[in-house]
PDB file of C-alpha atoms in Angstrom:
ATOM      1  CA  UNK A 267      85.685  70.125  86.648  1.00  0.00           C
ATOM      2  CA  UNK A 268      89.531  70.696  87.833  1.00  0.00           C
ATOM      3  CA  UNK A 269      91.116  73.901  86.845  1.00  0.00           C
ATOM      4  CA  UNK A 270      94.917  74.788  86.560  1.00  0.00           C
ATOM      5  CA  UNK A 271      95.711  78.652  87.394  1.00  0.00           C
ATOM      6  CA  UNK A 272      98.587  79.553  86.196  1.00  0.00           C
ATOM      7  CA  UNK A 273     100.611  83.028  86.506  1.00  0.00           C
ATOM      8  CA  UNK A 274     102.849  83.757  83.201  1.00  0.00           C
ATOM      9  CA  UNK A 275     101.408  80.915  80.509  1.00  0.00           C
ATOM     10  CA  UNK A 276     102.033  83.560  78.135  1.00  0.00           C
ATOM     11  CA  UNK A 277     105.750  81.638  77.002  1.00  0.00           C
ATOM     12  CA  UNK A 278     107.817  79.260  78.139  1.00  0.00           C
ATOM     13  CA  UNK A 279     107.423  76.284  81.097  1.00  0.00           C
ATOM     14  CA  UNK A 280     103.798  78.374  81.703  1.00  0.00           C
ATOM     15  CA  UNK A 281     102.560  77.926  78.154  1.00  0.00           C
ATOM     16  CA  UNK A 282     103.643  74.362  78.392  1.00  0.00           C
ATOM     17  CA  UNK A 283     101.995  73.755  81.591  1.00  0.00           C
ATOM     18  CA  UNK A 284      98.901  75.532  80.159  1.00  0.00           C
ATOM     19  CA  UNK A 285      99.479  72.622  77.248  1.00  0.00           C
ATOM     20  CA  UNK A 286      99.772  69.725  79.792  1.00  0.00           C
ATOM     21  CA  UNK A 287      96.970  70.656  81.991  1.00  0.00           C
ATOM     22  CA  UNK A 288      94.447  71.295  78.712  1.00  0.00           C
ATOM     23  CA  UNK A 289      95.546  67.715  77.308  1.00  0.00           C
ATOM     24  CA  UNK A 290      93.973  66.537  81.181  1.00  0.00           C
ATOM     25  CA  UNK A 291      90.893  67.906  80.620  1.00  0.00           C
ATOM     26  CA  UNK A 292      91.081  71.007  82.947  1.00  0.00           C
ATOM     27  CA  UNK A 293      89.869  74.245  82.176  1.00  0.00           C
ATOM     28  CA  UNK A 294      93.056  76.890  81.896  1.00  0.00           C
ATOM     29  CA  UNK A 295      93.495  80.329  83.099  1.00  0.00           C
ATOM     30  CA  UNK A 296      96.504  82.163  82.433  1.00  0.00           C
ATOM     31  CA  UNK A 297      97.513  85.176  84.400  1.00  0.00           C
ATOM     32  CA  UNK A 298      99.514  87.582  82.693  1.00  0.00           C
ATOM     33  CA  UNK A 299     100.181  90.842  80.513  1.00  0.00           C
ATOM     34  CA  UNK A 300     100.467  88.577  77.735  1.00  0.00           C
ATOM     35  CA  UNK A 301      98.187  85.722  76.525  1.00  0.00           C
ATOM     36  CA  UNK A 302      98.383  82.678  75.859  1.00  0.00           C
ATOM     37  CA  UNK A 303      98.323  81.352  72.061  1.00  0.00           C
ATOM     38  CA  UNK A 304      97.457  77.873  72.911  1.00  0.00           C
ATOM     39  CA  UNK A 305      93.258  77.735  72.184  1.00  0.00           C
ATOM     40  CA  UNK A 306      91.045  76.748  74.733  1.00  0.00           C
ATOM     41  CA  UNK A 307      92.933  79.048  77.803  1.00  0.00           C
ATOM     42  CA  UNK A 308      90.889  82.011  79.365  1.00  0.00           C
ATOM     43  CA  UNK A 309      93.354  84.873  79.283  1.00  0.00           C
ATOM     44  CA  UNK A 310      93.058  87.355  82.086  1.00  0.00           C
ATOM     45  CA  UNK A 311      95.161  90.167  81.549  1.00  0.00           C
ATOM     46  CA  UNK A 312      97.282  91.055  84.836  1.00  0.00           C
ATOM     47  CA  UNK A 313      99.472  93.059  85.708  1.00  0.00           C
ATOM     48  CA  UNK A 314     101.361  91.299  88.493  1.00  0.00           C
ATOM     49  CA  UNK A 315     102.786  93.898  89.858  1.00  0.00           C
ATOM     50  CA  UNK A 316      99.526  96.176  90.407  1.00  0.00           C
ATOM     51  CA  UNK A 317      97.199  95.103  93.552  1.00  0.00           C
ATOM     52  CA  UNK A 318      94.348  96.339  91.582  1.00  0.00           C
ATOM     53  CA  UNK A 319      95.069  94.163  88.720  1.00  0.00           C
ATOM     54  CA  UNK A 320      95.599  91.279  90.970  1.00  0.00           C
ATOM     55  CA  UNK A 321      91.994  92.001  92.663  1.00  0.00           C
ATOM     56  CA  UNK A 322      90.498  92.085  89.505  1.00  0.00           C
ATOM     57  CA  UNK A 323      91.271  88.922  88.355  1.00  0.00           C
ATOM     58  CA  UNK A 324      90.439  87.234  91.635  1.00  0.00           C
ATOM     59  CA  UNK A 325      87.180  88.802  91.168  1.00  0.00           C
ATOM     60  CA  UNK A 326      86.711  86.473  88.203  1.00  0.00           C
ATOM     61  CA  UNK A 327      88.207  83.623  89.821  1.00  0.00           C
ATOM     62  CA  UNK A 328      86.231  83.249  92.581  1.00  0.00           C
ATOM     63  CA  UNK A 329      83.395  81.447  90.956  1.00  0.00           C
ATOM     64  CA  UNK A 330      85.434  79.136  88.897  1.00  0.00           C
ATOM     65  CA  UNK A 331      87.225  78.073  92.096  1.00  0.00           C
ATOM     66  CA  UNK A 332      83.849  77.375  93.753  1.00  0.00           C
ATOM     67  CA  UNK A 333      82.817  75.549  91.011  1.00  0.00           C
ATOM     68  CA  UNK A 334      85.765  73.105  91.025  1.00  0.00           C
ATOM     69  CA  UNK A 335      86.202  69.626  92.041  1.00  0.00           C
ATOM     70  CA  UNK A 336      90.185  70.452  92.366  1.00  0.00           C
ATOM     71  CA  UNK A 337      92.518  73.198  91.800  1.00  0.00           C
ATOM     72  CA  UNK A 338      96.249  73.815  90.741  1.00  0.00           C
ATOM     73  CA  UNK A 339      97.320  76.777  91.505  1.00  0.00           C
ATOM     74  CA  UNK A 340     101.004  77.304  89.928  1.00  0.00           C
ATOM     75  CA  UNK A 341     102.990  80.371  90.711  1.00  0.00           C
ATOM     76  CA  UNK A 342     104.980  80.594  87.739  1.00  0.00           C
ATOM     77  CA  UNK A 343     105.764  84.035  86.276  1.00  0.00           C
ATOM     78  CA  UNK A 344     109.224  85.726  87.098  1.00  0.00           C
ATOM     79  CA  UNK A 345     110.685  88.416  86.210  1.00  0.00           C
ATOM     80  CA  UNK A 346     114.646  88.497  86.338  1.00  0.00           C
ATOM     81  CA  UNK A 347     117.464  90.896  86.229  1.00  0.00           C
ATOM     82  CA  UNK A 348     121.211  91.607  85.754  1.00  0.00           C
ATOM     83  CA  UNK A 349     122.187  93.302  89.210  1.00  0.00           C
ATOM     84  CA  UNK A 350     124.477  92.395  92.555  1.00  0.00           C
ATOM     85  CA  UNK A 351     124.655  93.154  96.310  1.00  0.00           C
ATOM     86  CA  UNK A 352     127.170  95.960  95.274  1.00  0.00           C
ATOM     87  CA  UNK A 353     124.606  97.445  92.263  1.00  0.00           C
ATOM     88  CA  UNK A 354     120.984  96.667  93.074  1.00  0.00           C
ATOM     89  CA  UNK A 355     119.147  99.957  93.331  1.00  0.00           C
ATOM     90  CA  UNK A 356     116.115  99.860  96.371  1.00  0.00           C
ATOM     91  CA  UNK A 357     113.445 100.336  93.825  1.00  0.00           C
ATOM     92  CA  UNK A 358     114.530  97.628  91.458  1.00  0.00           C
ATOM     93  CA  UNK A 359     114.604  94.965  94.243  1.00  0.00           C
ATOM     94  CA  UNK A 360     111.387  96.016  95.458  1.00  0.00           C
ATOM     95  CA  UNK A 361     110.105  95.316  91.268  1.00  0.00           C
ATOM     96  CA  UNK A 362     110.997  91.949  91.403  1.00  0.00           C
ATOM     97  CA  UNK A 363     110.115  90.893  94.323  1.00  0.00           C
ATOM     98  CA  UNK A 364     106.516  92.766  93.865  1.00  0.00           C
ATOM     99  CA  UNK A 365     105.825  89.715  90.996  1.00  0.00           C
ATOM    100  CA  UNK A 366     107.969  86.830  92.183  1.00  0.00           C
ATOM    101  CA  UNK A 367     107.023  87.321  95.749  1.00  0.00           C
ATOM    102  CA  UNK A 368     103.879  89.785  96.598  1.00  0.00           C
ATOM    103  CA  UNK A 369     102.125  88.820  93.664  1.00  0.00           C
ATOM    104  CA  UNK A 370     102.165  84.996  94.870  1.00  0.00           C
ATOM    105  CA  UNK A 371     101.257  86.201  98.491  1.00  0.00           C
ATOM    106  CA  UNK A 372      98.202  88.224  97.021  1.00  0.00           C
ATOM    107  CA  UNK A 373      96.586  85.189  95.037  1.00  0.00           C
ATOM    108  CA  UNK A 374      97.414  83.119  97.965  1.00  0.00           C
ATOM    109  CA  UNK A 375      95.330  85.081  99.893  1.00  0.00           C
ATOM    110  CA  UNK A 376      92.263  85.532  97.620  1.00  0.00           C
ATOM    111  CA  UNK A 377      92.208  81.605  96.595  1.00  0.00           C
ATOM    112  CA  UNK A 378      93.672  79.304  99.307  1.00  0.00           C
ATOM    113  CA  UNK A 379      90.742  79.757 101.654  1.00  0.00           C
ATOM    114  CA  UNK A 380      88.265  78.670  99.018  1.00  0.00           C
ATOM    115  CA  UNK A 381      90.450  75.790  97.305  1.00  0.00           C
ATOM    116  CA  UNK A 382      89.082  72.202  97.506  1.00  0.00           C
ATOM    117  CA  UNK A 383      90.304  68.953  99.488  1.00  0.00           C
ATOM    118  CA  UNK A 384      92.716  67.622  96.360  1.00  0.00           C
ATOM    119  CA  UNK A 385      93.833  70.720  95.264  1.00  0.00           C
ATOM    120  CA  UNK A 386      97.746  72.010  94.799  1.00  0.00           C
ATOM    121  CA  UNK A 387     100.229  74.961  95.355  1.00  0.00           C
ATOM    122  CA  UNK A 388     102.592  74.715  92.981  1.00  0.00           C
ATOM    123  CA  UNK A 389     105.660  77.093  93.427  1.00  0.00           C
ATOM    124  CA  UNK A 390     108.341  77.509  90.288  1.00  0.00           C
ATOM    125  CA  UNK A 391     111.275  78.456  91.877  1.00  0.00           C
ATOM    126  CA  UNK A 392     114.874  77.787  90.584  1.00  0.00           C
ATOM    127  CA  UNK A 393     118.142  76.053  91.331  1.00  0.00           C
ATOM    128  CA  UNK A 394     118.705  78.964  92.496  1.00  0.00           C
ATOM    129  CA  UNK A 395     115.985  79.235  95.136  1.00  0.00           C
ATOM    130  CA  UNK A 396     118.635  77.247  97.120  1.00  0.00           C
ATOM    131  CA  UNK A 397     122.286  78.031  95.620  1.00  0.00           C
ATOM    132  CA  UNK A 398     123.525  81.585  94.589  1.00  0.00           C
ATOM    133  CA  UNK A 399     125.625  83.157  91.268  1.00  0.00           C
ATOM    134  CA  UNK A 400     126.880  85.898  90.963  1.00  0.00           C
ATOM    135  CA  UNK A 401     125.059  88.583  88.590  1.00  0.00           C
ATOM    136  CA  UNK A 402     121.699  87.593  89.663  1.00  0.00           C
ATOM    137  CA  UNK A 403     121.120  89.386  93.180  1.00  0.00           C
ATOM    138  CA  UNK A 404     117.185  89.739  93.588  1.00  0.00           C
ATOM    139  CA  UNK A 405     116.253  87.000  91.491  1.00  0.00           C
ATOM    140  CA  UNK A 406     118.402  85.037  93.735  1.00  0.00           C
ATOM    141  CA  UNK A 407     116.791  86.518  97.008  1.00  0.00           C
ATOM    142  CA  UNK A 408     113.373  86.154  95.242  1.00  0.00           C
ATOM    143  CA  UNK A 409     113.610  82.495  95.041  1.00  0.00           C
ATOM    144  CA  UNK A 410     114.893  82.136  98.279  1.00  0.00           C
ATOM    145  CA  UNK A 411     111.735  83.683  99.349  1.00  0.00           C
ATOM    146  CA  UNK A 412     109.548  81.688  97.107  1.00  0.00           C
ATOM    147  CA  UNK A 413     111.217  78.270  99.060  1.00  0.00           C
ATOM    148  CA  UNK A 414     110.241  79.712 102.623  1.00  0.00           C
ATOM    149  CA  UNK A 415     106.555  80.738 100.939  1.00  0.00           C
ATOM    150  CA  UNK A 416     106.117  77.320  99.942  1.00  0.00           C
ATOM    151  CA  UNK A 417     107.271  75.709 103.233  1.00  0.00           C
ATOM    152  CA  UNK A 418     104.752  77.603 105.208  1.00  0.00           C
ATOM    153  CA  UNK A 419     102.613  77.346 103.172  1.00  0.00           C
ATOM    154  CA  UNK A 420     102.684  73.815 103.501  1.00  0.00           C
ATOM    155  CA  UNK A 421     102.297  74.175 107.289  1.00  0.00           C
ATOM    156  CA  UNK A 422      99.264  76.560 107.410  1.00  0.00           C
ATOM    157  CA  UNK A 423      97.351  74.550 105.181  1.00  0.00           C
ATOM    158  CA  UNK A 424      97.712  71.068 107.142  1.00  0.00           C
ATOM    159  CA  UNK A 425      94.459  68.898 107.163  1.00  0.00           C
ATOM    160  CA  UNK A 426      93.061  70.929 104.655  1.00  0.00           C
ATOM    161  CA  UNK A 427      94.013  68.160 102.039  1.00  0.00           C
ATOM    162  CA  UNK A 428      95.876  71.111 100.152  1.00  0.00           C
ATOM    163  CA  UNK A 429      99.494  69.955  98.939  1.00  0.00           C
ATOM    164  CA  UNK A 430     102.362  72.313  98.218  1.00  0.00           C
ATOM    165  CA  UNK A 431     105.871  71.851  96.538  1.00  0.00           C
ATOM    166  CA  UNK A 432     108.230  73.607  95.168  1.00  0.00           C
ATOM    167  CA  UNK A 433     110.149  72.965  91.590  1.00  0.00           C
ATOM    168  CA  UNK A 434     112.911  74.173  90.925  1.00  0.00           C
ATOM    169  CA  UNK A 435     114.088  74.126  86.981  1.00  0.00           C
ATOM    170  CA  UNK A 436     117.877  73.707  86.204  1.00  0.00           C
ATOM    171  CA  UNK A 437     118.835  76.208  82.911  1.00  0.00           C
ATOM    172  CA  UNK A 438     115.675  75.768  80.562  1.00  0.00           C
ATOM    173  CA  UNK A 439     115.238  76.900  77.170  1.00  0.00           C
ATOM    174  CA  UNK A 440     112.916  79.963  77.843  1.00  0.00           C
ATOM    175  CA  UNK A 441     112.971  83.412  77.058  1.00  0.00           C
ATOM    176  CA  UNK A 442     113.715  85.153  80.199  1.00  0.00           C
ATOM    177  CA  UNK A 443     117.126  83.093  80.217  1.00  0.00           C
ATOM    178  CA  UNK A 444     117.760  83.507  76.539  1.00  0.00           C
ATOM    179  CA  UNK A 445     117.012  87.726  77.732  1.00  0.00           C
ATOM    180  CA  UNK A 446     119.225  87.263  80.722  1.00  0.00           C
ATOM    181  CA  UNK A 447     121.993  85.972  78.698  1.00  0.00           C
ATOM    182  CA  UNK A 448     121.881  88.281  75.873  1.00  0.00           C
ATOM    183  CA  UNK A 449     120.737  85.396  73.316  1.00  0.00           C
ATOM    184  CA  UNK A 450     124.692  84.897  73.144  1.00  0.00           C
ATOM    185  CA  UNK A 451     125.174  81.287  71.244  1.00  0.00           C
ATOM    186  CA  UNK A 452     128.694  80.268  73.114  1.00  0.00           C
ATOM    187  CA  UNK A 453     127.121  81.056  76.529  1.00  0.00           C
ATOM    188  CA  UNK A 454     123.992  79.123  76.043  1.00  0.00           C
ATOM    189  CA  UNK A 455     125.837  76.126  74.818  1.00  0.00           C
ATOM    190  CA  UNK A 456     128.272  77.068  78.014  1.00  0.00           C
ATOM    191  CA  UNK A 457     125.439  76.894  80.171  1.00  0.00           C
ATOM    192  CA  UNK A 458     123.738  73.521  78.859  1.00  0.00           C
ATOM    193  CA  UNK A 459     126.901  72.126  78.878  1.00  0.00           C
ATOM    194  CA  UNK A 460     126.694  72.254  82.673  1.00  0.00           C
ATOM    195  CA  UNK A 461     124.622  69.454  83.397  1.00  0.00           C
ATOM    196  CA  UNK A 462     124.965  65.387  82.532  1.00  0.00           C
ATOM    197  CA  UNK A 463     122.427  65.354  79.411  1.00  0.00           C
ATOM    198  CA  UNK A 464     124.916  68.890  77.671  1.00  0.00           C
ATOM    199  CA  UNK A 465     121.751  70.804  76.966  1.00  0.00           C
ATOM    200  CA  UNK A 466     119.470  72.770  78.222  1.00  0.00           C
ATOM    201  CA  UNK A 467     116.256  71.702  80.139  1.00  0.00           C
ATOM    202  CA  UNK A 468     112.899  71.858  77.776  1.00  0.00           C
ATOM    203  CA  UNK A 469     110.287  73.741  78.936  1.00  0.00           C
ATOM    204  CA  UNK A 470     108.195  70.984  78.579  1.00  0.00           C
ATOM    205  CA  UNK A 471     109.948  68.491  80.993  1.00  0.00           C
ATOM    206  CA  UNK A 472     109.386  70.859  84.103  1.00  0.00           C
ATOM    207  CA  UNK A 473     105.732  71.079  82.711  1.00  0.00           C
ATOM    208  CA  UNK A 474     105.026  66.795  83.105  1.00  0.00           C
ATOM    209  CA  UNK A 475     106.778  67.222  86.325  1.00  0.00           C
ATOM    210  CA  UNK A 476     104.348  70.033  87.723  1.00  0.00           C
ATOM    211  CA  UNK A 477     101.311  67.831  86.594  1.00  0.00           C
ATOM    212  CA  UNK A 478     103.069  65.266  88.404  1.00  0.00           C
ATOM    213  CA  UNK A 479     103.172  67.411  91.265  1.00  0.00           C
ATOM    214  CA  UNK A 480     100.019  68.487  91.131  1.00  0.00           C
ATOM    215  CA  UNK A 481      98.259  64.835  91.231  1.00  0.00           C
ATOM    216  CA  UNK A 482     100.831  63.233  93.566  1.00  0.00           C
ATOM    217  CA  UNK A 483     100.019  65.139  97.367  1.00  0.00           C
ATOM    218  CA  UNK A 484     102.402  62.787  98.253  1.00  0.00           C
ATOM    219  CA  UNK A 485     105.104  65.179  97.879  1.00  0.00           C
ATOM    220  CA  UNK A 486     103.508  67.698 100.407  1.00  0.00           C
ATOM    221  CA  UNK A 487     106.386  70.384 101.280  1.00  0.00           C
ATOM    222  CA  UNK A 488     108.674  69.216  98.890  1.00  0.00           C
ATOM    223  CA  UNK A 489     111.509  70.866  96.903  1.00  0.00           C
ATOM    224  CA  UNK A 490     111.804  68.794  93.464  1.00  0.00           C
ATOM    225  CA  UNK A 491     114.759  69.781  90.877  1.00  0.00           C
ATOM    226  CA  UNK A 492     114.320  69.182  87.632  1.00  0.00           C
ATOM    227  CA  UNK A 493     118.450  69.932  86.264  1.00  0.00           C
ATOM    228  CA  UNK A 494     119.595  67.092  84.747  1.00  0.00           C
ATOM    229  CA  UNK A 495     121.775  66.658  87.042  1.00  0.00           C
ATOM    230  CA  UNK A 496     123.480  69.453  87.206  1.00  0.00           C
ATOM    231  CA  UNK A 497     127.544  69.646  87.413  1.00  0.00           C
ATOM    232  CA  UNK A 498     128.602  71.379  90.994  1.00  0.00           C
ATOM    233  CA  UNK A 499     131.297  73.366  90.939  1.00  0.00           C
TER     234      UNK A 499
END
């Protein structure tokens, strides 16, 4: 039986990975301090920013991951903030990148030893993982960090028949954006605006493309953006 593990399929592109993955027949775990509505996912509450909590759920993991014929492990949840190199307090920076960068080191470490040949890494990261804006300072250097996880992880795992990639959404219509941008109607429309289609990305889209991912190893060590086609300035 293959199983997708997936951090934050509370809302957004997790919950609609959570969807996409279900519809394949795989049996769902979501890892997160919310659940996840959809029926049929095993919520395991985690906090992803607390070891413990992090060690607990690997404790229930472990079996299920020995039990399966495959594995997709997708490092999803973010968290994001309004800060800058000139206003980013130590303890702030150290939050985020705690759950967009620790978190995925400490599951890496408790499941990629036991994960079998046909199994996947997937990494969300962001257009920004390899561009910058301004107002975004450690989600920014989070992503950049989640690109160089990704890449070495692809290296360490060679001949294991483990693939790894990274995808990296354009704007999307989830939450955390909506939070980040104050739910302000002109901006959003602003910001969709910015790409060739004049709207914003649906969750769902980046969801078929990390099932792609995961069943495609072809893509080993890849960075994949899913924008459409976004304007440069």
């Amino acid at each position: 039986m293959p199983i997708a593990i997936i951090t934050g399929a509370s809302v957004g592109i997790g919950r609609a990975s959570a969807a996409r993955f279900l519809d394949r027949g795989f049996t769902v775990y979501n890892l997160s301090r919310r659940p996840c509505p959809l029926d049929g996912v095993h919520n395991l509450a985690c906090d992803l920013t607390d070891a413990a909590s992090i060690a607990g759920a690997l404790e229930t993991l472990a079996p299920a991951v020995a039990a399966a014929d495959s594995v997709a492990l997708v490092h999803n949840a973010s968290q994001m903030h309004k800060d800058s190199a000139l206003d980013c307090p130590d303890a702030q920076l150290r939050a985020v990148l705690e759950s967009n960068v620790l978190a995925v080191n400490a599951l890496n470490q408790g499941l990629l030893p036991a994960l079998p040949a046909g199994s996947s890494v997937v990494y969300v990261g962001s257009t920004l993982s390899e561009k910058a804006v301004a107002g975004a300072f450690s989600y920014v250097v989070s992503k950049h960090a989640q690109l160089g996880l990704m890449r070495a992880t692809c290296q360490d795992l060679m001949g294991r028949g483990v693939h790894t990639a990274l995808v990296c959404p354009g704007f999307t219509d989830t939450e955390m954006l909506r939070t980040h941008l104050g739910n302000d109607s002109s901006v959003i429309d602003a910001i969709g605006a910015m790409n060739s289609y004049h709207r914003l990305v649906d969750p769902d889209e980046i969801a078929e493309l990390i099932t792609w991912v995961h069943h495609n190893p072809v893509i080993n060590g890849a960075v994949l953006h899913g924008n459409l086609g976004q304007r440069e300035s």
